[in-house]
XYZ file of C-alpha atoms in Angstrom:
594
model
C 117.051 116.254 141.516
C 114.328 114.396 143.431
C 116.537 112.125 145.534
C 118.763 115.079 146.539
C 116.063 117.549 147.498
C 115.932 118.091 151.256
C 113.308 120.829 151.538
C 113.630 124.578 151.715
C 112.001 127.942 152.263
C 110.297 130.462 149.976
C 111.116 134.005 151.109
C 109.004 135.477 148.291
C 105.676 133.692 148.951
C 106.575 133.013 152.596
C 105.954 129.263 152.548
C 107.992 126.041 152.494
C 107.844 125.469 148.719
C 110.818 127.184 146.995
C 109.387 126.714 143.507
C 110.462 128.459 140.321
C 108.235 131.340 139.216
C 105.679 130.106 136.669
C 104.182 133.495 135.715
C 104.128 133.760 131.889
C 106.750 136.207 130.696
C 108.456 136.235 134.092
C 109.034 132.516 134.603
C 112.379 131.445 136.066
C 114.640 128.417 135.705
C 117.927 129.782 137.067
C 117.757 128.183 140.521
C 117.057 124.700 139.173
C 119.988 125.031 136.752
C 122.331 126.089 139.568
C 121.131 123.295 141.865
C 121.727 120.727 139.116
C 125.344 121.827 138.674
C 125.873 121.219 142.377
C 124.073 117.913 142.863
C 122.040 116.595 139.935
C 121.864 112.811 140.260
C 120.124 111.419 137.204
C 120.809 111.633 133.484
C 123.156 114.524 134.316
C 125.475 114.278 137.306
C 126.379 117.360 139.314
C 129.771 117.971 140.926
C 128.574 116.349 144.179
C 125.702 114.006 143.182
C 125.250 112.647 146.722
C 124.856 116.086 148.344
C 121.524 117.179 149.800
C 120.064 120.397 148.401
C 118.171 122.770 150.707
C 116.665 125.457 148.466
C 115.912 129.065 149.422
C 113.819 131.141 147.034
C 115.004 134.715 147.603
C 114.246 136.098 144.125
C 110.806 135.993 142.504
C 109.254 136.732 139.094
C 111.858 137.552 136.471
C 114.639 136.793 138.939
C 114.032 140.045 140.823
C 113.972 140.544 144.564
C 115.102 142.694 147.450
C 118.201 142.768 149.633
C 115.917 141.999 152.584
C 114.727 138.755 150.972
C 118.296 137.608 150.340
C 119.287 138.481 153.910
C 116.287 136.542 155.211
C 117.359 133.519 153.155
C 120.906 133.706 154.549
C 119.557 133.958 158.104
C 117.283 130.958 157.560
C 120.155 128.908 156.109
C 122.228 129.713 159.201
C 119.330 128.572 161.420
C 119.054 125.383 159.359
C 122.784 124.748 159.954
C 123.661 124.075 156.329
C 127.289 123.171 155.574
C 127.683 125.172 152.361
C 125.808 128.180 151.007
C 125.774 129.122 147.294
C 124.640 132.553 146.078
C 124.414 132.768 142.284
C 123.126 136.331 142.418
C 124.464 139.817 142.936
C 124.677 143.453 141.926
C 127.280 145.678 140.299
C 128.366 147.525 143.454
C 132.060 146.946 144.191
C 132.419 147.404 147.932
C 133.275 145.117 150.862
C 130.602 146.460 153.224
C 127.313 145.877 151.387
C 124.691 144.170 153.611
C 124.708 140.807 151.773
C 128.518 140.704 151.760
C 128.551 141.366 155.510
C 125.890 138.685 156.054
C 128.004 136.111 154.204
C 130.979 136.991 156.404
C 128.799 136.308 159.453
C 127.730 132.962 158.003
C 131.376 131.952 157.581
C 132.079 132.982 161.184
C 129.354 130.492 162.175
C 131.096 127.645 160.368
C 129.314 127.747 156.988
C 131.299 127.707 153.740
C 129.893 130.601 151.672
C 130.241 130.710 147.869
C 129.241 133.709 145.708
C 129.341 134.563 142.005
C 131.699 137.443 141.187
C 129.343 138.935 138.559
C 128.988 139.169 134.779
C 130.200 142.736 134.185
C 133.716 141.964 132.836
C 136.217 142.194 131.322
C 137.208 145.558 132.878
C 138.787 145.683 136.321
C 136.838 146.988 139.366
C 133.674 145.247 138.074
C 133.306 142.569 140.790
C 130.020 143.089 142.643
C 128.483 142.230 146.005
C 128.188 139.589 147.433
C 131.241 138.459 145.417
C 133.134 141.116 147.394
C 132.576 139.363 150.756
C 136.001 138.943 152.324
C 135.416 135.554 153.971
C 133.304 133.999 151.215
C 134.690 132.223 148.154
C 134.141 134.558 145.202
C 133.979 132.707 141.880
C 134.762 133.913 138.375
C 134.054 132.046 135.133
C 136.498 130.202 132.881
C 135.888 128.267 129.686
C 135.707 124.477 129.660
C 136.914 122.616 126.583
C 134.945 124.108 123.704
C 135.179 124.365 119.953
C 135.379 127.982 118.807
C 134.658 128.939 115.190
C 136.801 131.556 113.447
C 135.584 133.374 110.340
C 138.098 133.618 107.495
C 137.069 136.108 104.794
C 138.764 135.939 101.403
C 141.188 138.829 100.959
C 141.477 139.588 104.709
C 144.423 138.207 106.663
C 142.780 138.550 110.101
C 140.514 135.814 111.437
C 137.357 136.862 113.291
C 136.486 134.979 116.492
C 132.836 133.916 116.658
C 131.221 133.205 120.030
C 128.533 130.525 119.470
C 125.140 131.350 120.943
C 123.725 128.648 123.184
C 120.850 126.786 121.548
C 122.132 127.003 117.963
C 123.428 124.237 115.715
C 127.143 123.290 115.623
C 129.483 125.361 113.456
C 130.433 122.492 111.145
C 130.316 124.117 107.707
C 132.114 122.105 105.041
C 132.459 124.796 102.363
C 132.921 128.515 101.716
C 129.760 130.624 101.686
C 128.811 134.042 100.429
C 128.595 136.539 103.293
C 125.671 138.991 102.987
C 124.377 141.887 105.089
C 121.094 141.216 106.901
C 120.608 144.619 108.508
C 118.831 144.381 111.866
C 117.456 140.919 111.031
C 113.877 141.682 110.036
C 112.287 139.587 107.297
C 112.474 142.471 104.846
C 116.190 142.922 105.635
C 117.013 139.413 104.376
C 115.540 139.120 100.888
C 118.008 136.635 99.372
C 119.947 134.436 101.782
C 119.608 131.000 100.159
C 122.766 129.016 100.994
C 124.528 132.078 102.423
C 125.924 133.334 105.737
C 124.097 136.410 107.056
C 125.665 139.260 109.070
C 123.097 140.937 111.348
C 123.369 143.836 113.797
C 122.278 143.301 117.413
C 119.179 145.147 118.660
C 115.364 145.589 118.246
C 114.631 141.848 117.756
C 115.583 138.882 119.934
C 118.439 136.645 118.857
C 115.965 133.853 118.066
C 113.797 136.120 115.903
C 116.801 137.254 113.887
C 118.061 133.690 113.456
C 114.649 132.306 112.498
C 114.093 135.052 109.932
C 117.436 134.214 108.343
C 116.776 130.465 108.450
C 113.406 130.879 106.748
C 115.165 132.947 104.062
C 117.419 129.953 103.389
C 120.540 131.036 105.321
C 123.127 128.418 106.274
C 124.524 130.427 109.215
C 123.969 133.692 111.127
C 126.478 136.049 112.729
C 125.115 138.764 115.060
C 127.526 141.596 115.807
C 127.322 143.744 118.902
C 125.815 147.237 118.998
C 127.961 148.091 122.046
C 131.715 147.979 122.517
C 133.240 144.504 122.713
C 131.675 141.120 122.079
C 128.869 139.375 123.951
C 127.671 135.943 125.019
C 124.016 135.008 124.737
C 121.384 132.308 124.640
C 118.670 131.648 122.067
C 115.185 131.523 123.559
C 114.466 128.394 121.521
C 116.694 126.048 119.480
C 117.546 127.049 115.883
C 118.602 124.486 113.283
C 121.467 126.558 111.849
C 124.663 127.828 113.520
C 124.273 131.243 115.187
C 127.167 133.173 116.696
C 128.217 136.535 118.117
C 130.856 138.927 116.826
C 132.370 142.018 118.444
C 131.161 145.465 117.421
C 134.565 146.323 115.912
C 134.715 143.170 113.785
C 131.069 143.374 112.777
C 131.219 147.000 111.696
C 134.399 146.296 109.724
C 132.668 143.504 107.805
C 129.498 145.574 107.400
C 131.475 148.391 105.720
C 133.263 145.907 103.472
C 129.989 144.329 102.371
C 128.635 147.785 101.519
C 131.456 148.172 98.980
C 131.862 144.643 97.618
C 130.765 141.051 98.091
C 132.629 138.617 100.319
C 133.196 134.884 100.518
C 133.874 133.380 103.950
C 134.656 130.011 105.443
C 134.696 128.801 109.016
C 137.651 127.204 110.801
C 136.987 125.534 114.159
C 139.663 125.508 116.879
C 139.590 123.988 120.369
C 140.019 126.315 123.350
C 140.191 125.637 127.069
C 140.999 127.438 130.304
C 140.529 131.035 129.221
C 138.752 133.631 131.322
C 135.200 134.208 130.118
C 134.903 137.690 128.648
C 131.883 138.480 130.852
C 133.480 137.375 134.136
C 133.776 140.319 136.558
C 137.222 141.321 137.716
C 138.503 142.859 140.936
C 140.102 144.091 143.011
C 137.666 145.187 145.724
C 137.558 148.912 146.447
C 138.659 150.153 149.872
C 139.779 146.743 151.193
C 142.091 146.270 148.140
C 141.390 142.556 148.286
C 141.829 140.060 145.462
C 138.463 138.922 144.124
C 137.432 136.570 142.617
C 139.265 134.008 144.755
C 139.055 131.260 142.153
C 137.470 130.489 138.778
C 135.469 127.522 137.497
C 133.780 126.580 134.208
C 130.933 128.996 133.474
C 130.467 128.850 129.688
C 128.135 126.445 127.869
C 127.172 124.561 131.048
C 124.451 121.941 130.527
C 122.242 121.420 133.569
C 118.708 120.820 134.807
C 115.747 123.159 134.298
C 112.037 122.553 134.954
C 110.992 119.934 132.422
C 114.399 119.149 130.943
C 117.917 120.442 130.372
C 119.513 123.615 129.012
C 122.966 125.042 128.404
C 123.580 128.409 130.112
C 126.561 130.577 130.947
C 127.573 133.067 133.599
C 129.399 133.227 136.910
C 126.076 131.896 138.255
C 127.093 128.617 136.600
C 130.701 128.800 137.848
C 129.825 129.330 141.537
C 127.882 126.026 141.936
C 130.901 124.140 140.547
C 132.788 125.474 143.576
C 129.877 124.787 145.953
C 129.861 121.162 144.762
C 133.646 121.000 145.158
C 133.262 122.271 148.745
C 130.797 119.450 149.426
C 133.333 116.880 148.202
C 136.047 118.420 150.406
C 133.711 118.436 153.431
C 132.846 114.793 152.773
C 136.559 113.889 152.783
C 137.429 116.254 155.681
C 134.259 116.821 157.752
C 136.160 118.623 160.541
C 137.712 121.288 158.307
C 136.754 124.897 158.965
C 135.523 127.171 156.123
C 138.927 128.852 155.808
C 140.571 125.440 155.371
C 138.107 124.427 152.651
C 138.735 127.737 150.884
C 142.510 127.282 151.196
C 142.366 123.753 149.787
C 140.630 125.077 146.669
C 142.918 128.076 146.205
C 146.206 126.343 147.048
C 145.631 123.682 144.401
C 144.127 125.874 141.651
C 145.743 126.179 138.219
C 146.792 129.751 137.252
C 145.441 130.450 133.768
C 147.320 131.851 130.778
C 145.708 134.400 128.459
C 146.758 132.863 125.160
C 149.411 130.892 123.321
C 150.189 127.288 122.559
C 149.984 124.493 125.110
C 153.784 124.534 125.236
C 153.766 128.243 126.119
C 151.085 127.647 128.718
C 153.149 124.931 130.367
C 156.044 127.411 130.652
C 153.849 130.238 132.014
C 154.870 132.493 129.130
C 156.119 135.849 130.415
C 153.332 138.412 130.612
C 150.641 135.944 129.557
C 149.274 135.011 132.991
C 145.948 136.621 133.912
C 146.214 139.088 136.788
C 145.426 137.754 140.248
C 142.509 140.186 140.524
C 141.070 138.655 137.343
C 141.322 134.957 138.251
C 142.315 134.773 141.918
C 144.349 131.627 142.474
C 143.264 130.176 139.115
C 140.947 127.433 137.844
C 139.706 124.881 140.367
C 141.217 121.376 140.378
C 138.807 119.443 142.580
C 140.724 116.172 142.766
C 143.884 117.926 143.989
C 141.921 120.022 146.485
C 140.421 116.907 148.096
C 143.822 115.183 148.337
C 146.019 118.145 149.276
C 148.718 117.420 151.879
C 149.230 121.059 152.924
C 147.129 124.150 153.554
C 148.196 127.803 153.443
C 145.754 130.293 154.984
C 144.786 132.829 153.910
C 144.859 131.670 150.288
C 145.753 135.172 149.030
C 147.632 138.160 150.456
C 146.649 141.823 150.428
C 149.323 144.290 151.420
C 146.907 147.224 151.315
C 147.483 150.729 150.015
C 150.922 152.163 150.627
C 151.791 155.709 151.698
C 153.932 158.086 149.664
C 157.024 157.283 151.694
C 159.187 154.162 151.611
C 156.980 151.647 153.317
C 157.126 148.176 154.853
C 154.153 145.839 154.992
C 153.961 142.420 156.589
C 151.483 139.586 156.083
C 151.232 136.408 158.107
C 150.274 133.028 156.715
C 149.591 129.772 158.495
C 151.110 126.665 156.923
C 149.537 123.346 157.938
C 150.719 119.831 157.238
C 147.458 117.862 156.961
C 149.166 114.692 155.714
C 150.428 111.664 157.609
C 154.137 112.262 156.954
C 156.784 114.967 157.454
C 156.689 117.749 154.835
C 159.420 120.272 153.991
C 158.494 123.811 152.928
C 160.556 126.284 150.875
C 159.556 129.703 149.503
C 160.882 130.656 146.079
C 162.318 134.170 145.780
C 160.197 136.259 143.336
C 161.896 137.734 140.238
C 163.793 140.929 141.091
C 162.048 144.235 140.349
C 163.444 147.693 141.089
C 161.740 149.203 144.103
C 160.375 145.912 145.502
C 162.173 144.093 148.294
C 160.914 140.791 149.716
C 161.783 139.079 153.002
C 160.610 135.459 153.008
C 160.840 132.727 155.658
C 163.718 130.247 155.592
C 162.963 126.613 154.751
C 161.312 124.580 157.501
C 159.722 121.171 158.097
C 156.435 120.196 159.740
C 155.435 116.924 161.320
C 152.069 115.323 160.465
C 149.200 117.650 161.495
C 151.645 120.296 162.701
C 151.263 123.958 161.716
C 153.396 127.096 161.762
C 152.671 130.799 161.305
C 155.256 132.670 159.241
C 155.672 136.323 158.219
C 156.177 137.634 154.692
C 157.499 141.193 154.348
C 157.348 143.504 151.337
C 159.109 146.858 151.204
C 158.252 149.258 148.385
C 160.221 152.340 147.419
C 157.813 154.508 145.346
C 160.763 156.539 143.997
C 161.834 153.431 142.080
C 158.560 151.568 141.630
C 155.834 153.581 139.895
C 152.907 151.189 139.233
C 149.606 151.929 140.955
C 148.705 148.224 141.203
C 151.166 145.386 141.539
C 150.176 141.743 141.763
C 151.629 138.296 141.265
C 152.109 134.906 142.879
C 154.433 133.800 145.661
C 155.367 130.135 145.311
C 155.775 127.763 148.238
C 157.148 124.297 147.527
C 155.331 121.975 149.914
C 156.757 118.466 149.949
C 157.505 118.610 146.220
C 154.207 120.319 145.248
C 154.057 124.026 144.367
C 151.425 126.193 146.036
C 150.800 129.549 144.309
C 149.731 132.346 146.662
C 148.282 135.411 144.868
C 149.178 138.838 146.270
C 148.275 142.463 145.575
C 149.449 145.868 146.723
C 148.220 149.353 145.858
C 150.822 152.101 145.673
C 148.456 155.081 145.425
C 144.786 155.881 144.927
C 143.880 153.900 141.761
C 141.287 154.748 139.122
C 138.246 152.865 140.371
C 134.716 154.266 139.762
C 133.776 156.819 142.456
C 130.012 156.276 142.225
C 128.087 153.007 141.799
C 124.727 151.318 142.203
C 122.303 154.261 142.048
C 118.691 153.228 142.640
C 115.550 155.376 142.937
C 112.058 154.194 143.888
C 108.853 155.120 145.716
C 109.169 155.196 149.495
C 107.114 153.504 152.187
C 105.006 156.606 152.919
C 102.609 158.220 150.409
C 104.354 160.790 148.233
C 107.819 159.834 149.474
C 110.690 158.526 147.337
C 114.034 157.116 148.343
C 117.384 156.681 146.676
C 120.508 154.736 147.444
C 123.983 155.006 145.962
C 127.392 153.588 146.832
C 130.500 155.767 147.115
C 133.482 153.404 147.521
C 135.921 156.161 148.510
C 133.537 158.817 149.768
C 133.332 162.198 148.041
C 134.452 165.794 148.482
C 131.345 166.720 146.475
C 128.327 164.547 145.690
C 125.163 165.389 143.821
C 122.191 164.230 141.766
C 121.525 166.610 138.881
C 118.227 166.597 136.946
C 117.895 167.205 133.209
C 115.045 167.299 130.707
C 115.370 164.033 128.746
C 114.159 165.719 125.565
C 116.584 168.619 125.210
C 119.016 167.872 128.101
C 118.153 171.203 129.750
C 119.362 171.422 133.369
C 116.376 171.305 135.758
C 118.095 171.574 139.142
C 119.500 169.268 141.816
C 117.710 166.470 143.628
C 120.599 166.307 146.108
C 123.934 168.020 146.819
C 126.390 167.248 149.622
C 130.020 167.852 150.576
C 132.535 165.758 152.526
C 130.547 162.532 152.265
C 131.856 159.405 153.987
C 132.532 156.259 151.958
C 129.925 153.514 151.823
C 126.241 153.098 151.035
C 124.024 156.193 151.188
C 120.289 155.692 151.718
C 118.015 158.730 151.819
C 114.249 159.245 152.102
C 112.898 162.235 150.176
C 109.579 163.729 151.391
C 107.231 165.500 148.924
C 108.628 168.971 149.692
C 112.110 167.885 148.517
C 110.913 166.504 145.183
C 110.645 168.321 141.833
C 107.452 168.437 139.772
C 105.986 165.156 138.573
C 107.561 163.815 135.405
C 110.414 161.841 133.945
C 113.974 163.132 134.361
C 117.433 162.233 133.137
C 119.670 162.103 136.220
C 123.413 162.509 136.460
C 124.726 161.153 139.756
C 128.262 162.470 140.326
C 131.011 162.236 142.926
C 134.232 164.282 143.110
C 137.195 163.018 145.117
C 140.780 164.299 145.171
C 140.276 166.207 141.931
C 138.718 163.257 140.072
C 135.045 163.142 139.072
C 132.964 160.138 138.045
C 129.275 159.961 137.240
C 126.529 157.550 136.275
C 123.349 158.352 134.369
C 119.820 157.002 134.439
C 116.137 157.850 134.142
C 113.745 158.431 137.049
C 109.995 159.046 137.143
C 108.188 160.978 139.876
C 104.423 160.673 140.285
C 102.249 162.919 142.418
């Protein structure tokens, strides 16, 4: 990293040394890992190894920090006139108008390409978080690079169980069948006899490394940790373990646990190669209120080896996917220094590869019907950097949002700008989408553009809700540009969809003695909003901290003086919002001191 480092700012310690936190127990390495993916230039090469890194430390010990620190970092980067800004950080609030999202939009308006991670709260929809919701930024989800995935085959069971390897463990190259035994929660006393066996352990109480080490010391050949929450999980070992360690979903793990309680089991491992799937953890869109497709694009974010203080480490997350795109933007800017941020974004999206959920390579090449990930899961698809740098045409914007339709037959129009950025004449033809009852498209006729000529064209969509009943409809329009297909993702919302009505509740001490403040995000507003208090021991209702009616959409911030607070103590809170007959709530614990 040394030859690429160009200075920076520390918004935590307020100096010019944006160092990682070294505090024991709260040390960080995330920023160095992200920077290496962008521009490492040593043993490991980043995406853009000749780029200069200006680092801004906005988050401190344990990776924690405030919105104000992040905003200060963005403002400083604008003053420093950087070309590209990468934010591998975020929260779980899905709204287009959060302060950091708005700040990124302002940065783009000033000529800076802004890149943000979409979040790690997938695979459900509506999970994309700020600043990955920023309209003008490039929001990045995570896909899988080429990786070898082990599958567990248990004698007497037809189904194979997919194992997600934990980063830092040994390879899953087991050459023989092994006895599968139950290891409880993974304590030493739970694993009395594991010599030469594979151990099934439940997640929780101990760290992954502690569980794995206990099993290894008991003689185990492999460890499988199954989730204690719904779905599977992806994790990292705190320190390397010399046996294979992997994750299993709660459903699969509990099934095997029950089987082992009744009878023994013999299992073997089969390893298959996978590529270009959406990472389970990658947050999905769309964005509430603006009904925009996010993420815009995906990039490798699983098992990514990069720099950390003192060496190298493999990590995963959309934090690792976003710097792939930041590095790609640097390569595009190097090739086309006069391109505006929207052109850089279009080059990436126009040339991306739409990903298929499953199936053989032959099926993937045919775009098997129904197998393509939704646009609000993957945006335009997986980045293809070489094609983005060499593209001959640009379509802006790179995705279309037709908004939320009314209850009547409705017409919506979107305009796109088509640019010929090559040195020769290009012909452009839109393909007519497959016919669906209730959807009627009006697309431009074929046209040609001279070198460096552009044209704005209109695309119209009419929806008859009497015939078409889906709440969300998405897909890709295809434009053939000089023999190359450009896929343009689109989305429309027919009626109010089922997104969460309350998000991002936070409660903390205020700036004045005895005061507390809370903030919460209501993406669609609320007919009724409240914060109910309960006794955490017996769940007895203790009253309301707040009640309101007819609340506008957006972020609510409220200071609570001492006379509006309940007695000192710890409370279970239920934060609820009712809108159009639908109620959502989130729960948490708060403590009030007096």
